[in-house]
Each structure stands twice: as C-alpha cells, then as structure tokens.
Amino acid sequence: IVKIQPRDLQLFYTDLPNHEAVQQRKKDSVTKVTKRTVREIHKIIRPAFAYAVNLGYIKFNPANDLEQPKLETKKRAQWTEEEVKKAISLCEDPDLLLMMQVMYCATARSGELLGLQWKCVHIFGKDADHPYIYIDKELARLEKNSIESTDTVVYLTFPAISPNQKTLLVLKKPKTASSVRKIYIPFSLAEKLREHKK
C-alpha cells in the first residue's frame, strides 16, 4: 500500500467502467461497472487508507480528493393534478381511496403510509384544531440475514409467508432524520380519517 499513489487510484476508477460487472442475480444481458458502483468502491477504499494512515503505515491518504464519476440524477415522474383527480374518481375501494388521499395531501411515500399507526394520526381533541400526521416509521422489506446486523432500528418483523423467503417485511425507523416529520393535513381529510377510524 506504500507504493499506491493518487494517480494509481484515479486510473483504477477511470478504468472500472470498461469492465464487466459481477451479477448479483442471473441476468441475460452483460452489463459494465456503473458510475454508482465506482462511487461505492471509493466509499470503501478511502476509509481503508485513512485507517492505514492512523496506524502509521503510510503518511497520507491517496484516496483523498480524487475525481469520482458524476451521477446523472433522473427527475422522478409526478402525477399532474388532473391525473390525481382521475385516479381518485376511478377508485372504488374506500380504504385505497382514503390512502390515496392521505398520500396526496401529506406527500408521503407508500412505505410511510403502510407503517402509519393511529397514535401518529393527530385528529382528535386539542389536535383537531390543527390536524396532522407524524411520520416516524415505515414499512419496508429487508434481507432476512441482515436484519439483526443492520444499524437500522427495526420495531417489528413480520413472519415469513414461506420458509424459503429471503426477505421479510419490517416496521422500521426511516433511513434519514429528515424523513421523521410532522405533516399538517386539511380538515376535510381529518374528518374522513375520523370516519374511517369509527
């Protein structure tokens, strides 16, 4: 590791996209190493060299200040107001309809709504003057063998449907602190939720 210079790592990063990617699952098409994978590799290499610096094997971290491939961010497709109105008008299932309305009004993700509990829906008593939903959990699917070793706070693990199942549904804390939030909702939606709870 003493011989590795920043230029060596830079050439390595630049050359990686020319190589065939290792496939996690069987796929028909052969793909190359992606820009995202190069960035993930850098996330492993940089702290490894930082550790070598701390132990005194090398004097500086050659992975610092390297140029990484820029990711092209794709804008998520959003429904227009007309599309939302049409979907709501076509929905015949009252439970699904209410969920769509909450999702639209609260701008919440489906996993957040599926993880919502009544204790987080503040639409009664003093909260009725300013009704809100408190998002602090989400329903997600995690690899069965990584649930115990993950840093993610898991509140509840749902039983597997079959013994060969590799993933499990869990109720967990959201990934980021900014995902935990209070969302005020319209009075009309709060009334629909009160009726639904009855």
PDB file of C-alpha atoms in Angstrom:
ATOM      1  CA  ILE A   1       0.000   0.000   0.000  1.00  0.00           C
ATOM      2  CA  VAL A   2       3.023   2.298   0.471  1.00  0.00           C
ATOM      3  CA  LYS A   3       3.552   2.309  -3.323  1.00  0.00           C
ATOM      4  CA  ILE A   4      -0.036   3.319  -4.190  1.00  0.00           C
ATOM      5  CA  GLN A   5      -0.283   6.925  -5.351  1.00  0.00           C
ATOM      6  CA  PRO A   6      -3.383   9.056  -6.073  1.00  0.00           C
ATOM      7  CA  ARG A   7      -2.800   8.680  -9.820  1.00  0.00           C
ATOM      8  CA  ASP A   8      -2.935   4.857  -9.469  1.00  0.00           C
ATOM      9  CA  LEU A   9      -6.351   5.022  -7.827  1.00  0.00           C
ATOM     10  CA  GLN A  10      -7.560   7.633 -10.314  1.00  0.00           C
ATOM     11  CA  LEU A  11      -6.595   5.378 -13.220  1.00  0.00           C
ATOM     12  CA  PHE A  12      -8.305   2.458 -11.456  1.00  0.00           C
ATOM     13  CA  TYR A  13     -11.549   4.454 -11.065  1.00  0.00           C
ATOM     14  CA  THR A  14     -11.389   5.652 -14.673  1.00  0.00           C
ATOM     15  CA  ASP A  15     -10.818   2.116 -15.984  1.00  0.00           C
ATOM     16  CA  LEU A  16     -13.509   0.357 -13.888  1.00  0.00           C
ATOM     17  CA  PRO A  17     -16.458   1.246 -16.201  1.00  0.00           C
ATOM     18  CA  ASN A  18     -14.692  -0.638 -19.006  1.00  0.00           C
ATOM     19  CA  HIS A  19     -15.057  -3.916 -17.113  1.00  0.00           C
ATOM     20  CA  GLU A  20     -17.919  -6.367 -16.901  1.00  0.00           C
ATOM     21  CA  ALA A  21     -19.953  -6.098 -13.704  1.00  0.00           C
ATOM     22  CA  VAL A  22     -20.339  -9.051 -11.360  1.00  0.00           C
ATOM     23  CA  GLN A  23     -24.001 -10.019 -11.478  1.00  0.00           C
ATOM     24  CA  GLN A  24     -25.799 -10.489  -8.132  1.00  0.00           C
ATOM     25  CA  ARG A  25     -28.650 -12.321  -9.843  1.00  0.00           C
ATOM     26  CA  LYS A  26     -28.757 -14.220 -13.115  1.00  0.00           C
ATOM     27  CA  LYS A  27     -29.386 -11.812 -15.955  1.00  0.00           C
ATOM     28  CA  ASP A  28     -29.449 -12.341 -19.681  1.00  0.00           C
ATOM     29  CA  SER A  29     -27.568  -9.176 -20.593  1.00  0.00           C
ATOM     30  CA  VAL A  30     -23.977  -8.422 -19.612  1.00  0.00           C
ATOM     31  CA  THR A  31     -23.530  -5.011 -18.019  1.00  0.00           C
ATOM     32  CA  LYS A  32     -20.487  -2.874 -17.310  1.00  0.00           C
ATOM     33  CA  VAL A  33     -19.481  -1.458 -13.925  1.00  0.00           C
ATOM     34  CA  THR A  34     -21.682   1.592 -13.301  1.00  0.00           C
ATOM     35  CA  LYS A  35     -20.713   5.055 -12.077  1.00  0.00           C
ATOM     36  CA  ARG A  36     -22.635   4.385  -8.878  1.00  0.00           C
ATOM     37  CA  THR A  37     -20.574   1.226  -8.257  1.00  0.00           C
ATOM     38  CA  VAL A  38     -17.331   3.197  -8.748  1.00  0.00           C
ATOM     39  CA  ARG A  39     -18.534   5.691  -6.129  1.00  0.00           C
ATOM     40  CA  GLU A  40     -19.439   2.831  -3.749  1.00  0.00           C
ATOM     41  CA  ILE A  41     -15.974   1.303  -4.220  1.00  0.00           C
ATOM     42  CA  HIS A  42     -14.428   4.673  -3.350  1.00  0.00           C
ATOM     43  CA  LYS A  43     -16.505   4.717  -0.130  1.00  0.00           C
ATOM     44  CA  ILE A  44     -14.717   1.506   0.901  1.00  0.00           C
ATOM     45  CA  ILE A  45     -11.200   2.385  -0.292  1.00  0.00           C
ATOM     46  CA  ARG A  46     -10.936   5.897   1.230  1.00  0.00           C
ATOM     47  CA  PRO A  47     -11.590   4.897   4.870  1.00  0.00           C
ATOM     48  CA  ALA A  48      -9.348   1.833   4.455  1.00  0.00           C
ATOM     49  CA  PHE A  49      -6.429   4.099   3.504  1.00  0.00           C
ATOM     50  CA  ALA A  50      -7.382   6.524   6.305  1.00  0.00           C
ATOM     51  CA  TYR A  51      -7.036   3.612   8.734  1.00  0.00           C
ATOM     52  CA  ALA A  52      -3.602   2.814   7.265  1.00  0.00           C
ATOM     53  CA  VAL A  53      -2.584   6.453   7.892  1.00  0.00           C
ATOM     54  CA  ASN A  54      -3.780   6.206  11.521  1.00  0.00           C
ATOM     55  CA  LEU A  55      -1.727   3.041  12.027  1.00  0.00           C
ATOM     56  CA  GLY A  56       1.365   4.723  10.574  1.00  0.00           C
ATOM     57  CA  TYR A  57       1.784   2.516   7.503  1.00  0.00           C
ATOM     58  CA  ILE A  58       1.507   5.499   5.139  1.00  0.00           C
ATOM     59  CA  LYS A  59       1.864   9.268   5.616  1.00  0.00           C
ATOM     60  CA  PHE A  60      -1.111  10.449   3.557  1.00  0.00           C
ATOM     61  CA  ASN A  61      -4.351   9.059   2.150  1.00  0.00           C
ATOM     62  CA  PRO A  62      -4.025   8.630  -1.642  1.00  0.00           C
ATOM     63  CA  ALA A  63      -7.824   8.297  -1.960  1.00  0.00           C
ATOM     64  CA  ASN A  64      -8.481  11.846  -0.737  1.00  0.00           C
ATOM     65  CA  ASP A  65      -9.517  14.459  -3.334  1.00  0.00           C
ATOM     66  CA  LEU A  66      -9.908  12.017  -6.214  1.00  0.00           C
ATOM     67  CA  GLU A  67     -12.294  12.740  -9.050  1.00  0.00           C
ATOM     68  CA  GLN A  68     -15.312  10.455  -8.988  1.00  0.00           C
ATOM     69  CA  PRO A  69     -17.810   9.958 -11.807  1.00  0.00           C
ATOM     70  CA  LYS A  70     -20.789  12.282 -11.594  1.00  0.00           C
ATOM     71  CA  LEU A  71     -24.165  10.598 -11.311  1.00  0.00           C
ATOM     72  CA  GLU A  72     -26.932  11.665 -13.640  1.00  0.00           C
ATOM     73  CA  THR A  73     -29.911  12.424 -11.463  1.00  0.00           C
ATOM     74  CA  LYS A  74     -33.217  11.492 -13.013  1.00  0.00           C
ATOM     75  CA  LYS A  75     -36.211  13.566 -12.083  1.00  0.00           C
ATOM     76  CA  ARG A  76     -39.000  11.440 -10.639  1.00  0.00           C
ATOM     77  CA  ALA A  77     -42.182  11.398 -12.633  1.00  0.00           C
ATOM     78  CA  GLN A  78     -45.017  13.069 -10.748  1.00  0.00           C
ATOM     79  CA  TRP A  79     -48.708  12.915 -11.381  1.00  0.00           C
ATOM     80  CA  THR A  80     -50.374  16.080 -12.561  1.00  0.00           C
ATOM     81  CA  GLU A  81     -53.385  17.438 -10.676  1.00  0.00           C
ATOM     82  CA  GLU A  82     -55.623  16.050 -13.437  1.00  0.00           C
ATOM     83  CA  GLU A  83     -54.086  12.561 -13.097  1.00  0.00           C
ATOM     84  CA  VAL A  84     -54.605  12.601  -9.306  1.00  0.00           C
ATOM     85  CA  LYS A  85     -58.243  13.664  -9.735  1.00  0.00           C
ATOM     86  CA  LYS A  86     -58.813  10.960 -12.349  1.00  0.00           C
ATOM     87  CA  ALA A  87     -57.241   8.232 -10.176  1.00  0.00           C
ATOM     88  CA  ILE A  88     -59.345   9.290  -7.175  1.00  0.00           C
ATOM     89  CA  SER A  89     -62.523   9.394  -9.269  1.00  0.00           C
ATOM     90  CA  LEU A  90     -61.855   5.871 -10.656  1.00  0.00           C
ATOM     91  CA  CYS A  91     -61.017   4.264  -7.304  1.00  0.00           C
ATOM     92  CA  GLU A  92     -63.877   2.126  -5.984  1.00  0.00           C
ATOM     93  CA  ASP A  93     -62.182   0.678  -2.877  1.00  0.00           C
ATOM     94  CA  PRO A  94     -62.895   3.074   0.055  1.00  0.00           C
ATOM     95  CA  ASP A  95     -59.750   2.068   2.001  1.00  0.00           C
ATOM     96  CA  LEU A  96     -57.494   2.503  -1.016  1.00  0.00           C
ATOM     97  CA  LEU A  97     -59.206   5.789  -1.868  1.00  0.00           C
ATOM     98  CA  LEU A  98     -58.541   7.172   1.614  1.00  0.00           C
ATOM     99  CA  MET A  99     -54.912   6.056   1.416  1.00  0.00           C
ATOM    100  CA  MET A 100     -54.506   7.805  -1.943  1.00  0.00           C
ATOM    101  CA  GLN A 101     -55.963  10.993  -0.468  1.00  0.00           C
ATOM    102  CA  VAL A 102     -53.616  10.840   2.538  1.00  0.00           C
ATOM    103  CA  MET A 103     -50.658  10.110   0.261  1.00  0.00           C
ATOM    104  CA  TYR A 104     -51.518  13.087  -1.948  1.00  0.00           C
ATOM    105  CA  CYS A 105     -52.316  15.569   0.839  1.00  0.00           C
ATOM    106  CA  ALA A 106     -49.422  14.544   3.088  1.00  0.00           C
ATOM    107  CA  THR A 107     -46.926  13.986   0.235  1.00  0.00           C
ATOM    108  CA  ALA A 108     -45.962  10.723   1.947  1.00  0.00           C
ATOM    109  CA  ARG A 109     -44.388   7.639   0.439  1.00  0.00           C
ATOM    110  CA  SER A 110     -46.302   4.349   0.326  1.00  0.00           C
ATOM    111  CA  GLY A 111     -43.966   2.690   2.877  1.00  0.00           C
ATOM    112  CA  GLU A 112     -44.561   5.572   5.289  1.00  0.00           C
ATOM    113  CA  LEU A 113     -48.326   5.254   4.960  1.00  0.00           C
ATOM    114  CA  LEU A 114     -48.271   1.477   5.325  1.00  0.00           C
ATOM    115  CA  GLY A 115     -46.261   1.954   8.529  1.00  0.00           C
ATOM    116  CA  LEU A 116     -48.610   4.606   9.909  1.00  0.00           C
ATOM    117  CA  GLN A 117     -50.267   3.873  13.268  1.00  0.00           C
ATOM    118  CA  TRP A 118     -53.298   5.608  14.794  1.00  0.00           C
ATOM    119  CA  LYS A 119     -51.169   7.022  17.618  1.00  0.00           C
ATOM    120  CA  CYS A 120     -49.370   9.067  14.941  1.00  0.00           C
ATOM    121  CA  VAL A 121     -52.603  10.432  13.429  1.00  0.00           C
ATOM    122  CA  HIS A 122     -53.454  13.560  15.461  1.00  0.00           C
ATOM    123  CA  ILE A 123     -57.053  14.397  14.559  1.00  0.00           C
ATOM    124  CA  PHE A 124     -58.866  14.244  17.914  1.00  0.00           C
ATOM    125  CA  GLY A 125     -59.239  16.556  20.924  1.00  0.00           C
ATOM    126  CA  LYS A 126     -56.919  19.552  21.004  1.00  0.00           C
ATOM    127  CA  ASP A 127     -55.143  18.278  17.863  1.00  0.00           C
ATOM    128  CA  ALA A 128     -58.399  18.587  15.873  1.00  0.00           C
ATOM    129  CA  ASP A 129     -57.833  22.367  15.531  1.00  0.00           C
ATOM    130  CA  HIS A 130     -54.593  21.715  13.638  1.00  0.00           C
ATOM    131  CA  PRO A 131     -54.770  18.077  12.453  1.00  0.00           C
ATOM    132  CA  TYR A 132     -51.514  16.432  11.486  1.00  0.00           C
ATOM    133  CA  ILE A 133     -49.803  13.122  10.809  1.00  0.00           C
ATOM    134  CA  TYR A 134     -46.482  12.291  12.449  1.00  0.00           C
ATOM    135  CA  ILE A 135     -44.252  10.117  10.265  1.00  0.00           C
ATOM    136  CA  ASP A 136     -41.681   8.203  12.325  1.00  0.00           C
ATOM    137  CA  LYS A 137     -41.888   4.657  10.919  1.00  0.00           C
ATOM    138  CA  GLU A 138     -42.086   2.937   7.564  1.00  0.00           C
ATOM    139  CA  LEU A 139     -42.910  -0.489   6.241  1.00  0.00           C
ATOM    140  CA  ALA A 140     -40.020  -1.941   4.240  1.00  0.00           C
ATOM    141  CA  ARG A 141     -38.588  -5.215   3.009  1.00  0.00           C
ATOM    142  CA  LEU A 142     -35.147  -6.251   4.284  1.00  0.00           C
ATOM    143  CA  GLU A 143     -32.880  -9.221   3.645  1.00  0.00           C
ATOM    144  CA  LYS A 144     -33.607 -11.860   6.294  1.00  0.00           C
ATOM    145  CA  ASN A 145     -29.934 -12.412   7.173  1.00  0.00           C
ATOM    146  CA  SER A 146     -29.161  -8.685   7.527  1.00  0.00           C
ATOM    147  CA  ILE A 147     -31.996  -7.681   9.889  1.00  0.00           C
ATOM    148  CA  GLU A 148     -30.064  -8.391  13.091  1.00  0.00           C
ATOM    149  CA  SER A 149     -26.778  -6.886  11.862  1.00  0.00           C
ATOM    150  CA  THR A 150     -28.263  -3.677  10.416  1.00  0.00           C
ATOM    151  CA  ASP A 151     -27.861  -0.288  12.121  1.00  0.00           C
ATOM    152  CA  THR A 152     -31.477   0.474  11.217  1.00  0.00           C
ATOM    153  CA  VAL A 153     -33.901   0.481  14.138  1.00  0.00           C
ATOM    154  CA  VAL A 154     -36.437  -2.305  13.498  1.00  0.00           C
ATOM    155  CA  TYR A 155     -39.583  -2.099  15.653  1.00  0.00           C
ATOM    156  CA  LEU A 156     -41.355  -5.183  14.334  1.00  0.00           C
ATOM    157  CA  THR A 157     -40.535  -8.067  11.998  1.00  0.00           C
ATOM    158  CA  PHE A 158     -43.491  -9.711  10.284  1.00  0.00           C
ATOM    159  CA  PRO A 159     -43.475 -13.522   9.943  1.00  0.00           C
ATOM    160  CA  ALA A 160     -42.322 -15.093   6.696  1.00  0.00           C
ATOM    161  CA  ILE A 161     -45.010 -16.434   4.373  1.00  0.00           C
ATOM    162  CA  SER A 162     -42.789 -19.319   3.242  1.00  0.00           C
ATOM    163  CA  PRO A 163     -39.670 -20.912   4.805  1.00  0.00           C
ATOM    164  CA  ASN A 164     -37.566 -20.196   1.688  1.00  0.00           C
ATOM    165  CA  GLN A 165     -38.284 -16.467   1.779  1.00  0.00           C
ATOM    166  CA  LYS A 166     -35.065 -14.416   1.665  1.00  0.00           C
ATOM    167  CA  THR A 167     -36.651 -11.097   2.680  1.00  0.00           C
ATOM    168  CA  LEU A 168     -39.049 -10.059   5.418  1.00  0.00           C
ATOM    169  CA  LEU A 169     -41.437  -7.175   5.889  1.00  0.00           C
ATOM    170  CA  VAL A 170     -40.408  -4.959   8.805  1.00  0.00           C
ATOM    171  CA  LEU A 171     -41.691  -1.851  10.537  1.00  0.00           C
ATOM    172  CA  LYS A 172     -38.614   0.317  10.916  1.00  0.00           C
ATOM    173  CA  LYS A 173     -37.293   3.789  11.560  1.00  0.00           C
ATOM    174  CA  PRO A 174     -36.875   5.842   8.349  1.00  0.00           C
ATOM    175  CA  LYS A 175     -33.394   5.980   6.798  1.00  0.00           C
ATOM    176  CA  THR A 176     -32.791   9.681   7.374  1.00  0.00           C
ATOM    177  CA  ALA A 177     -33.569  12.040  10.252  1.00  0.00           C
ATOM    178  CA  SER A 178     -35.288  14.428   7.813  1.00  0.00           C
ATOM    179  CA  SER A 179     -37.823  11.691   6.959  1.00  0.00           C
ATOM    180  CA  VAL A 180     -39.178  11.885  10.533  1.00  0.00           C
ATOM    181  CA  ARG A 181     -41.620  14.783  10.299  1.00  0.00           C
ATOM    182  CA  LYS A 182     -44.958  16.335  11.209  1.00  0.00           C
ATOM    183  CA  ILE A 183     -47.311  16.909   8.267  1.00  0.00           C
ATOM    184  CA  TYR A 184     -50.382  19.089   8.676  1.00  0.00           C
ATOM    185  CA  ILE A 185     -53.419  17.829   6.799  1.00  0.00           C
ATOM    186  CA  PRO A 186     -56.658  19.534   5.653  1.00  0.00           C
ATOM    187  CA  PHE A 187     -59.699  19.457   7.954  1.00  0.00           C
ATOM    188  CA  SER A 188     -61.658  17.613   5.262  1.00  0.00           C
ATOM    189  CA  LEU A 189     -59.115  14.786   5.256  1.00  0.00           C
ATOM    190  CA  ALA A 190     -59.048  14.683   9.059  1.00  0.00           C
ATOM    191  CA  GLU A 191     -62.833  14.220   9.045  1.00  0.00           C
ATOM    192  CA  LYS A 192     -62.540  11.323   6.583  1.00  0.00           C
ATOM    193  CA  LEU A 193     -59.918   9.716   8.822  1.00  0.00           C
ATOM    194  CA  ARG A 194     -62.183  10.120  11.879  1.00  0.00           C
ATOM    195  CA  GLU A 195     -64.993   8.385   9.999  1.00  0.00           C
ATOM    196  CA  HIS A 196     -62.619   5.649   8.893  1.00  0.00           C
ATOM    197  CA  LYS A 197     -61.442   5.045  12.479  1.00  0.00           C
ATOM    198  CA  LYS A 198     -65.061   4.591  13.614  1.00  0.00           C
TER     199      LYS A 198
END
